[in-house]
Short mmCIF file of C-alpha atoms and ligand atoms in Angstrom, two decimals:
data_model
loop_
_atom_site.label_atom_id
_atom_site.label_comp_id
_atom_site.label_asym_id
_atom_site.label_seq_id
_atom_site.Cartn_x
_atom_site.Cartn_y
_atom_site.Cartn_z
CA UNK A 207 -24.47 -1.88 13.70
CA UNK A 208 -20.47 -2.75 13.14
CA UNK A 209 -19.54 -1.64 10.22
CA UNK A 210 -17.49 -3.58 8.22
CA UNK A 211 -14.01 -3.92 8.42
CA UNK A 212 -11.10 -2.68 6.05
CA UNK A 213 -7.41 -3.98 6.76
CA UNK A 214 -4.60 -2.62 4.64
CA UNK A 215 -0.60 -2.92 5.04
CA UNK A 216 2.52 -1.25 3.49
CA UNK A 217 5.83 -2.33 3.96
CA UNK A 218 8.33 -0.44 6.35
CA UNK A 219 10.92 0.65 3.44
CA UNK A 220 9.42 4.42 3.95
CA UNK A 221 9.40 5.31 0.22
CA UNK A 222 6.18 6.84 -0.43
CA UNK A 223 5.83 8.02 -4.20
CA UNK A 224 2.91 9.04 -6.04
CA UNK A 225 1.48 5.87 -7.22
CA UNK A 226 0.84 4.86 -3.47
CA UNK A 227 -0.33 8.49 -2.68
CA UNK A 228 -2.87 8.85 -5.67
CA UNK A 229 -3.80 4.83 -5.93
CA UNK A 230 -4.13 3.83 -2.40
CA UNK A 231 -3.87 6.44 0.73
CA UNK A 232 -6.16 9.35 -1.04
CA UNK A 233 -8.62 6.59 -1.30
CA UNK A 234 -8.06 5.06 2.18
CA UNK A 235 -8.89 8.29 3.81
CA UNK A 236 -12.15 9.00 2.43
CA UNK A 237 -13.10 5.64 3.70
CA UNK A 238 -13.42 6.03 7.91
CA UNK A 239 -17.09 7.26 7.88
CA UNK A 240 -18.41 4.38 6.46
CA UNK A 241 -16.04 1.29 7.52
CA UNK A 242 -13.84 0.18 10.45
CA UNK A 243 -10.00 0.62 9.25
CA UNK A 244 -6.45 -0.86 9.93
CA UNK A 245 -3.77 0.77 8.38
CA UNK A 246 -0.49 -1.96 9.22
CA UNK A 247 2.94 -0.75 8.82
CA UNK A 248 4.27 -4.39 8.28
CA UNK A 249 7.49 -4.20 9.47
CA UNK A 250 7.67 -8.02 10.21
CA UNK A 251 7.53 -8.88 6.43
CA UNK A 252 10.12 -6.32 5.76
CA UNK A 253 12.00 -8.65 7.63
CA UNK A 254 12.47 -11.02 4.95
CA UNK A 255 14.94 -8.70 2.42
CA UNK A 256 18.05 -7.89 4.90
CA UNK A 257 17.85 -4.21 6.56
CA UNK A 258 20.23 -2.40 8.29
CA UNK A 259 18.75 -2.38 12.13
CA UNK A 260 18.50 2.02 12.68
CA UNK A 261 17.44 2.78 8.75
CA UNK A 262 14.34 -0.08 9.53
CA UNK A 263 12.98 1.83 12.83
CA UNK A 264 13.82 4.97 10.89
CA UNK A 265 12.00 3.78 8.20
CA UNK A 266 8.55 2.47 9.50
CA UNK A 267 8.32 5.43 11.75
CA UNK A 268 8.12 7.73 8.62
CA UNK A 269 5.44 5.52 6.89
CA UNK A 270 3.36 6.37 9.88
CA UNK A 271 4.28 9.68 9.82
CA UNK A 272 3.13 9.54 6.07
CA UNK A 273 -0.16 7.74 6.76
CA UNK A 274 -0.60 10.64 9.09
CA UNK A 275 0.38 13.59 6.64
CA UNK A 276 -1.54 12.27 3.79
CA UNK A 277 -4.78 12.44 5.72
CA UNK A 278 -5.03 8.92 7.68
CA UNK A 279 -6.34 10.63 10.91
CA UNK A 280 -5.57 8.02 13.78
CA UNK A 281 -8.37 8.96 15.69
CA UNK A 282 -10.56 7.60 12.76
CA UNK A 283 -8.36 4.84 11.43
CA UNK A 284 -5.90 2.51 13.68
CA UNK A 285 -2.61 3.16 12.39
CA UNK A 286 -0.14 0.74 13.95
CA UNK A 287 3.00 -1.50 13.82
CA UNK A 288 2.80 -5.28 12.84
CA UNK A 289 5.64 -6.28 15.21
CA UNK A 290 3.44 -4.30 18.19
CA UNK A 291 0.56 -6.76 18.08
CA UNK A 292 1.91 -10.54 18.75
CA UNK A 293 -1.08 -12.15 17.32
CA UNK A 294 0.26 -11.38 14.08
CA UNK A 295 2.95 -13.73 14.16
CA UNK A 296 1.31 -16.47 16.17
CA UNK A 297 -1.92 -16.58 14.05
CA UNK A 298 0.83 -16.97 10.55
CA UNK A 299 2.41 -19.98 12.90
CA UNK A 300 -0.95 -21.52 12.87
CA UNK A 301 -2.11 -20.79 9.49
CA UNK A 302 1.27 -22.42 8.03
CA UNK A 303 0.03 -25.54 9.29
CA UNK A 304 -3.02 -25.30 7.05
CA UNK A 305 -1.41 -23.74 3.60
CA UNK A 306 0.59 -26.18 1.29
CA UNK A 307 3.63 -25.74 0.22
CA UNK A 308 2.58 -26.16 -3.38
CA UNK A 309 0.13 -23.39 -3.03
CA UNK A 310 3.21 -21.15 -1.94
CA UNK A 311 5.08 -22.38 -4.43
CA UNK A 312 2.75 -21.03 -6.70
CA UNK A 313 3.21 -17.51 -5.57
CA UNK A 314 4.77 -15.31 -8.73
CA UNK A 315 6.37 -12.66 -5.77
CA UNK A 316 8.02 -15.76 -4.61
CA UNK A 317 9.20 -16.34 -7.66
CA UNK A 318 9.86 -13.02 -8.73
CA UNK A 319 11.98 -11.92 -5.50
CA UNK A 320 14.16 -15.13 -5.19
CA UNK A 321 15.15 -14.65 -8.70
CA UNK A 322 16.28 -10.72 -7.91
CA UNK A 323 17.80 -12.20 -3.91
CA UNK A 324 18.95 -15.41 -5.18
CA UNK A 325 21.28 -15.09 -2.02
CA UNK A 326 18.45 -15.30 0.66
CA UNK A 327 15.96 -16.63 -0.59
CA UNK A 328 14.66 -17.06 2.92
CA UNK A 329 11.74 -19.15 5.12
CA UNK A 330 10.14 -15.97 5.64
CA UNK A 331 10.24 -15.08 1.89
CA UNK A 332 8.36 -17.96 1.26
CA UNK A 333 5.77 -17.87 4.01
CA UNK A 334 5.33 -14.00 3.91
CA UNK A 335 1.93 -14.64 2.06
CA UNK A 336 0.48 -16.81 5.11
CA UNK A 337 1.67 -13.76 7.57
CA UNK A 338 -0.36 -11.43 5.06
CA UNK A 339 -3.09 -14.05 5.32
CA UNK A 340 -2.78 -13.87 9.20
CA UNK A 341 -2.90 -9.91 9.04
CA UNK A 342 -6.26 -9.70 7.03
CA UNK A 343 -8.39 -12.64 8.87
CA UNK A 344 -7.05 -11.91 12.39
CA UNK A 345 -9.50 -8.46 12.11
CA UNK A 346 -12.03 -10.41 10.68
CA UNK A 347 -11.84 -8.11 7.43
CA UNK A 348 -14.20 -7.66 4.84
CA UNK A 349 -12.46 -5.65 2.15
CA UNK A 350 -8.84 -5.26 1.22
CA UNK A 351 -7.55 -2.52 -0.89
CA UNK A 352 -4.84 -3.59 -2.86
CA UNK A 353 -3.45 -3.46 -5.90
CA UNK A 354 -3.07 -6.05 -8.96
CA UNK A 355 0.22 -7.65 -7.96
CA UNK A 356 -1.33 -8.70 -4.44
CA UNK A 357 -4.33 -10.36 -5.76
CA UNK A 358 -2.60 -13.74 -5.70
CA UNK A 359 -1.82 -13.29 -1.55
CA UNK A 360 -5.36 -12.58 -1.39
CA UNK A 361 -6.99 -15.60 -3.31
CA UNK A 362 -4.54 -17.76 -0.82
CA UNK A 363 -5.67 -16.13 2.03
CA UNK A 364 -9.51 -16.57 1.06
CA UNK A 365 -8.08 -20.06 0.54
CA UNK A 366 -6.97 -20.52 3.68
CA UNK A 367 -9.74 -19.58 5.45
CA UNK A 368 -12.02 -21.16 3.84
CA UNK A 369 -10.23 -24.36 4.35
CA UNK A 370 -10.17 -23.26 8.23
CA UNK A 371 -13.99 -22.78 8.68
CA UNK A 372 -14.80 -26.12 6.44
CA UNK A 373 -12.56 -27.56 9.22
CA UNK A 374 -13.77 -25.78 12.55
CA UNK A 375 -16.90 -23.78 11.73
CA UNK A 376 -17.37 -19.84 11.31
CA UNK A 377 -14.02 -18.69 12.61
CA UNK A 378 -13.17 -16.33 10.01
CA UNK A 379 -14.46 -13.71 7.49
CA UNK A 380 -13.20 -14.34 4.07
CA UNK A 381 -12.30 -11.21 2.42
CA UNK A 382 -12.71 -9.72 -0.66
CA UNK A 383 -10.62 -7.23 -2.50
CA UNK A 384 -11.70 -3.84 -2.34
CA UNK A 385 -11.86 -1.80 -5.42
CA UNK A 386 -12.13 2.34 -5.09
CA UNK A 387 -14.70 3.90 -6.85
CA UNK A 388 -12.47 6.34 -8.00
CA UNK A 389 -9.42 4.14 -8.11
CA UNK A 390 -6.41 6.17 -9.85
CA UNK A 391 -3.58 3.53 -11.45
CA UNK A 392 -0.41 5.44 -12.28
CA UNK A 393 2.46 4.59 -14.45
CA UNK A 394 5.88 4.60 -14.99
CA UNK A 395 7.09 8.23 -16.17
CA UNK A 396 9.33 6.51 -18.94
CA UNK A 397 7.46 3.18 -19.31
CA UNK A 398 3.78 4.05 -18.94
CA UNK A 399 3.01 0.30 -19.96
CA UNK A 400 4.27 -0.50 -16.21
CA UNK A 401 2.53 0.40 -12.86
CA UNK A 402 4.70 3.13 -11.11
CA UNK A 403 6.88 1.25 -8.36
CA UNK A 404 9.71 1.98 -6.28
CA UNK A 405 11.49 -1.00 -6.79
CA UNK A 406 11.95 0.03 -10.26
CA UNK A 407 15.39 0.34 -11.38
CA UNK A 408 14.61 3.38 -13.13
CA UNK A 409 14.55 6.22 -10.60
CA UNK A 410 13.20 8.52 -13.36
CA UNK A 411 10.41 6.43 -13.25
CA UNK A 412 9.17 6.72 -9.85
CA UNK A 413 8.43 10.05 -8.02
CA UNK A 414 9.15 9.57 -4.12
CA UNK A 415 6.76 12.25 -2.27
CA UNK A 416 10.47 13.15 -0.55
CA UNK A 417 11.86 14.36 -3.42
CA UNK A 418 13.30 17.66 -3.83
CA UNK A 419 10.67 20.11 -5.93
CA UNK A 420 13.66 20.33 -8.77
CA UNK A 421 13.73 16.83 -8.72
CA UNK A 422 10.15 16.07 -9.27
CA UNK A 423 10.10 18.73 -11.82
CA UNK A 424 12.45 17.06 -13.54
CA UNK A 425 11.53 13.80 -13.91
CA UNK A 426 8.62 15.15 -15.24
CA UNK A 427 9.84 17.09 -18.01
CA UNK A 428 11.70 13.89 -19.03
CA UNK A 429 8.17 11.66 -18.76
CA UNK A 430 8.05 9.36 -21.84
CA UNK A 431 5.11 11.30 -24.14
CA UNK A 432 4.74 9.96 -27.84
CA UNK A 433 5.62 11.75 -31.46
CA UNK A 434 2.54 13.35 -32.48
CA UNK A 435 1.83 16.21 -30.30
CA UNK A 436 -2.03 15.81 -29.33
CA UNK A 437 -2.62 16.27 -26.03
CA UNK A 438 -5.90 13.52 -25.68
CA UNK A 439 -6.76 10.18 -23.28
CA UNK A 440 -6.43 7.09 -25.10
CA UNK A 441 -4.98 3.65 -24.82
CA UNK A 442 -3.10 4.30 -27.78
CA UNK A 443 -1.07 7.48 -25.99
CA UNK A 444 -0.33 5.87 -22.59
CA UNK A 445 2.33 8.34 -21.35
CA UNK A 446 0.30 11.52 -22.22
CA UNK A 447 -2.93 9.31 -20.43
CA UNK A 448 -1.00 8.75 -17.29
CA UNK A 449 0.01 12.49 -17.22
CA UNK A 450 -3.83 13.61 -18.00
CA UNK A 451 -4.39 10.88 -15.31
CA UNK A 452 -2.42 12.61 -12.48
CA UNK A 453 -3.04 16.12 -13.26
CA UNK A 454 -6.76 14.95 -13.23
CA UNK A 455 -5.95 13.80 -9.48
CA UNK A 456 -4.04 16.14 -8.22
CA UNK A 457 -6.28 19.63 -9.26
CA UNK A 458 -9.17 17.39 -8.75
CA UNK A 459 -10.66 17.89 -12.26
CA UNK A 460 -12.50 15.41 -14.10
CA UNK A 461 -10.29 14.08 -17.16
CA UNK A 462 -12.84 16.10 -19.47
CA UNK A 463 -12.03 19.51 -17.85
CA UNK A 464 -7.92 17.88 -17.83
CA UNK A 465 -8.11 17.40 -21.69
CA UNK A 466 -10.04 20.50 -22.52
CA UNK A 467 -7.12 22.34 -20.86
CA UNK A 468 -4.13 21.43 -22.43
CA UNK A 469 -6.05 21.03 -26.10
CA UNK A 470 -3.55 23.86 -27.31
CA UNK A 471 -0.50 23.22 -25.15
CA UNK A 472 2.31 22.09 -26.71
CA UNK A 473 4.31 18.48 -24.93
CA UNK A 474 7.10 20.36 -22.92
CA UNK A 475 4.72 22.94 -21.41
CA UNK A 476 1.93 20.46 -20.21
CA UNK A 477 5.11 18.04 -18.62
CA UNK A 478 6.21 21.02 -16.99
CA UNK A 479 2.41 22.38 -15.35
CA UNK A 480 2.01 18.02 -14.19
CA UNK A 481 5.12 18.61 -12.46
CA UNK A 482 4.34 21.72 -10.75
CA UNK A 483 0.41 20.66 -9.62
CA UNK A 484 1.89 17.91 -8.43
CA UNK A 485 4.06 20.20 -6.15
CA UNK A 486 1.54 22.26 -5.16
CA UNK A 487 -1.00 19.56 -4.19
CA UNK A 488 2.03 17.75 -2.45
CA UNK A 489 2.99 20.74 -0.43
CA UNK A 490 0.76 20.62 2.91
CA UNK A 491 1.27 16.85 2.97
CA UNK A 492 5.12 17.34 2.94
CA UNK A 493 4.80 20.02 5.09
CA UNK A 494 3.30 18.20 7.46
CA UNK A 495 5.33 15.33 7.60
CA UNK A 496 7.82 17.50 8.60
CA UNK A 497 6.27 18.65 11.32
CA UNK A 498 5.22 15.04 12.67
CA UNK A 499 8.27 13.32 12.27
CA UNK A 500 9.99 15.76 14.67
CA UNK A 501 7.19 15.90 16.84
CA UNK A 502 8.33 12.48 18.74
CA UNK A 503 6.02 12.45 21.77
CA UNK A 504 3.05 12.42 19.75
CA UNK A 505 3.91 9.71 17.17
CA UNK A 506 4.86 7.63 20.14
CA UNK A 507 1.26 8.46 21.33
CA UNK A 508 -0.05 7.27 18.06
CA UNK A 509 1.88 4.06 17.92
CA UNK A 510 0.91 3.10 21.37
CA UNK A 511 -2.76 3.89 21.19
CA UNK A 512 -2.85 2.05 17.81
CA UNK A 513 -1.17 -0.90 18.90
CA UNK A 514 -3.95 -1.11 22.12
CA UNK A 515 -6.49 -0.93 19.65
CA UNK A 516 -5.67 -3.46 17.47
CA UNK A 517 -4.91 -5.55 19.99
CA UNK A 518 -7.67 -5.20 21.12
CA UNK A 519 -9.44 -6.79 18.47
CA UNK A 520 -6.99 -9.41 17.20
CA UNK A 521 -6.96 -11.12 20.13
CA UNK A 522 -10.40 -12.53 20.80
CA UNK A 523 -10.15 -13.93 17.35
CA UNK A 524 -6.96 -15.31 18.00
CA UNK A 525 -8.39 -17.46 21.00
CA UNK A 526 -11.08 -18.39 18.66
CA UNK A 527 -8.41 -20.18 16.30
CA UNK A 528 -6.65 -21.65 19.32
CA UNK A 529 -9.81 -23.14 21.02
CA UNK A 530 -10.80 -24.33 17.23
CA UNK A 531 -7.61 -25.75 16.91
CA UNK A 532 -7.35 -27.64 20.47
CA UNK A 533 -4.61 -25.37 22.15
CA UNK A 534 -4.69 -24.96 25.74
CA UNK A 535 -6.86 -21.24 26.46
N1 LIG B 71 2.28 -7.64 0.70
C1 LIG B 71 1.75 -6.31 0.71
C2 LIG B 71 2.56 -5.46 -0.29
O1 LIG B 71 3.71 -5.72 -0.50
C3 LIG B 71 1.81 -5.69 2.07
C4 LIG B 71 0.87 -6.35 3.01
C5 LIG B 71 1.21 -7.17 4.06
C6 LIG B 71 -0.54 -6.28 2.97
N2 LIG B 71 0.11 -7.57 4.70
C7 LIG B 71 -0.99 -7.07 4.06
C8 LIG B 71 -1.45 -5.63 2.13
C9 LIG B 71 -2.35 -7.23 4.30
C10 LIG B 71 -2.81 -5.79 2.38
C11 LIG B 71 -3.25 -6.60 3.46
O2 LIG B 71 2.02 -4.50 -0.81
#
């Protein structure tokens, strides 16, 4: 029996930070024993913000390094480049001919990043959901991890191909998203109402798995808490919840054992014991990216065996959609 199939992607900007460590890769790598899973780095969407050329291959190079250190093994998972496998691209041509432009237009990333690149607002920022939609359905995917802000790409893409198989018959899978059981949603250090992001114009808010160990410790002991000094998990205390919330992750503790820990600790002593489990649990990974991203010959292995695979299996459904379609086979 196949099992079924996970597809996930990450930009090629190469800033890891502990939302995307303790909300999505922890997860992902638990899952290879029970489903089939792509890891992209999607460098081709990264296209559509200007990069400079040698910081861009720099840059998706140590996202699959990360993958890597953080426990993706790419003998279990296929960990590859977007811009490796064609299909990509030629599947989004295809699928732009059967998304409207109002239902892009409805997009709030659209929206969101021409406001903050009001000088190129570009073609590509506009389609970029239909190449996301070409990413998931071109692996016939089941499940899609992702987070809250890329639930709108995925209703369009479940759009889309359902539109496609009313159209041409059983071409495509239509994906759902795929929620961990054990799903860990971390927040801004100084605005715990908002989801931790590196985009954030805060740096204090964000902590990049790259940072220096002062650094990190630092922008801990600065987290936002609250004024009355109780140490507990409750909507009503979101920065001391998100700091339960991460310790709980990162010792692997239930938030019971978390809370009954620090019951007598006072604010500045529990910011600074966060910022050093965090440390600790970080080390191996950061060790080990170290250690892969100077170890050239085999990340050139990995990329090139990943690319095969996927490959592999993007293209028979690609001449699906082309026979479907009418193109010349
Ligand atoms: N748009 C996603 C993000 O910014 C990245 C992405 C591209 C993606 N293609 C995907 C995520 C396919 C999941 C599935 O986070």
């Amino acid at each position: 029996m196949q099992k079924p199939i996970i597809f996930s992607g990450m930009q090629a900007t190469g800033i890891f930070h502990l939302g995307n460590w303790l909300g999505a890769t922890r997860n992902w790598a638990r899952l290879s024993s029970d489903y089939d899973c792509l890891y992209c780095v999607v460098d081709l969407h990264t296209l559509t913000v200007r990069q400079d050329p040698k910081a861009l291959r720099q840059s998706a190079r140590n996202v699959l390094a990360w993958y890597i250190a953080l426990g993706l093994d790419p003998t279990a998972n296929i960990l590859y480049y977007q811009s490796h496998v064609p299909a990509h691209a030629e599947l989004a041509w295809i699928l732009n001919c059967y998304t409207y432009v109002g239902e892009l237009n409805r997009m709030t990333q659209f929206k969101e990043k021409s406001a903050k690149n009001e000088e190129n607002i570009n073609a590509g920022l506009f389609t970029y959901p239909v190449l996301q939609a070409a990413d998931i359905l071109l692996y016939r995917t089941h499940l899609v991890p992702v987070g809250d802000d890329q639930r709108q790409h995925l209703e369009l893409t479940r759009d889309v191909a359902q539109r496609f198989n009313q159209a041409y018959g059983d071409i495509f899978v239509v994906p759902e998203a795929y929620i961990p059981p054990m799903g860990a949603r971390i927040m801004a250090l100084q605005n715990p109402e908002r989801k931790m992001s590196k985009s954030d114009d805060n740096q204090a808010n964000c902590v990049f798995l790259s940072d220096e160990p002062d650094v990190i410790i630092k922008k801990f002991k600065r987290a936002v808490t609250d004024s009355d000094n109780q140490i507990r998990n409750s909507p009503d205390k979101p920065g001391i919840s998100n700091l339960l919330t991460i310790y709980s992750c990162v010792t692997n503790r239930t938030m019971e054992e978390t809370c009954a820990e620090f019951k007598h600790t006072g604010y500045g002593d529990f910011k600074v014991k966060v910022g050093e489990a965090v440390l600790e649990a970080l080390r191996p990974h950061r060790n080990e990216f170290e250690r892969l991203i100077k170890d050239t010959a085999y990340l050139d292995g990995v990329i090139a065996d990943g690319a095969r695979k996927a490959q592999a299996l993007a293209v028979p459904t690609l001449i699906k959609v082309k026979e479907a379609v009418g193109l010349p086979i």
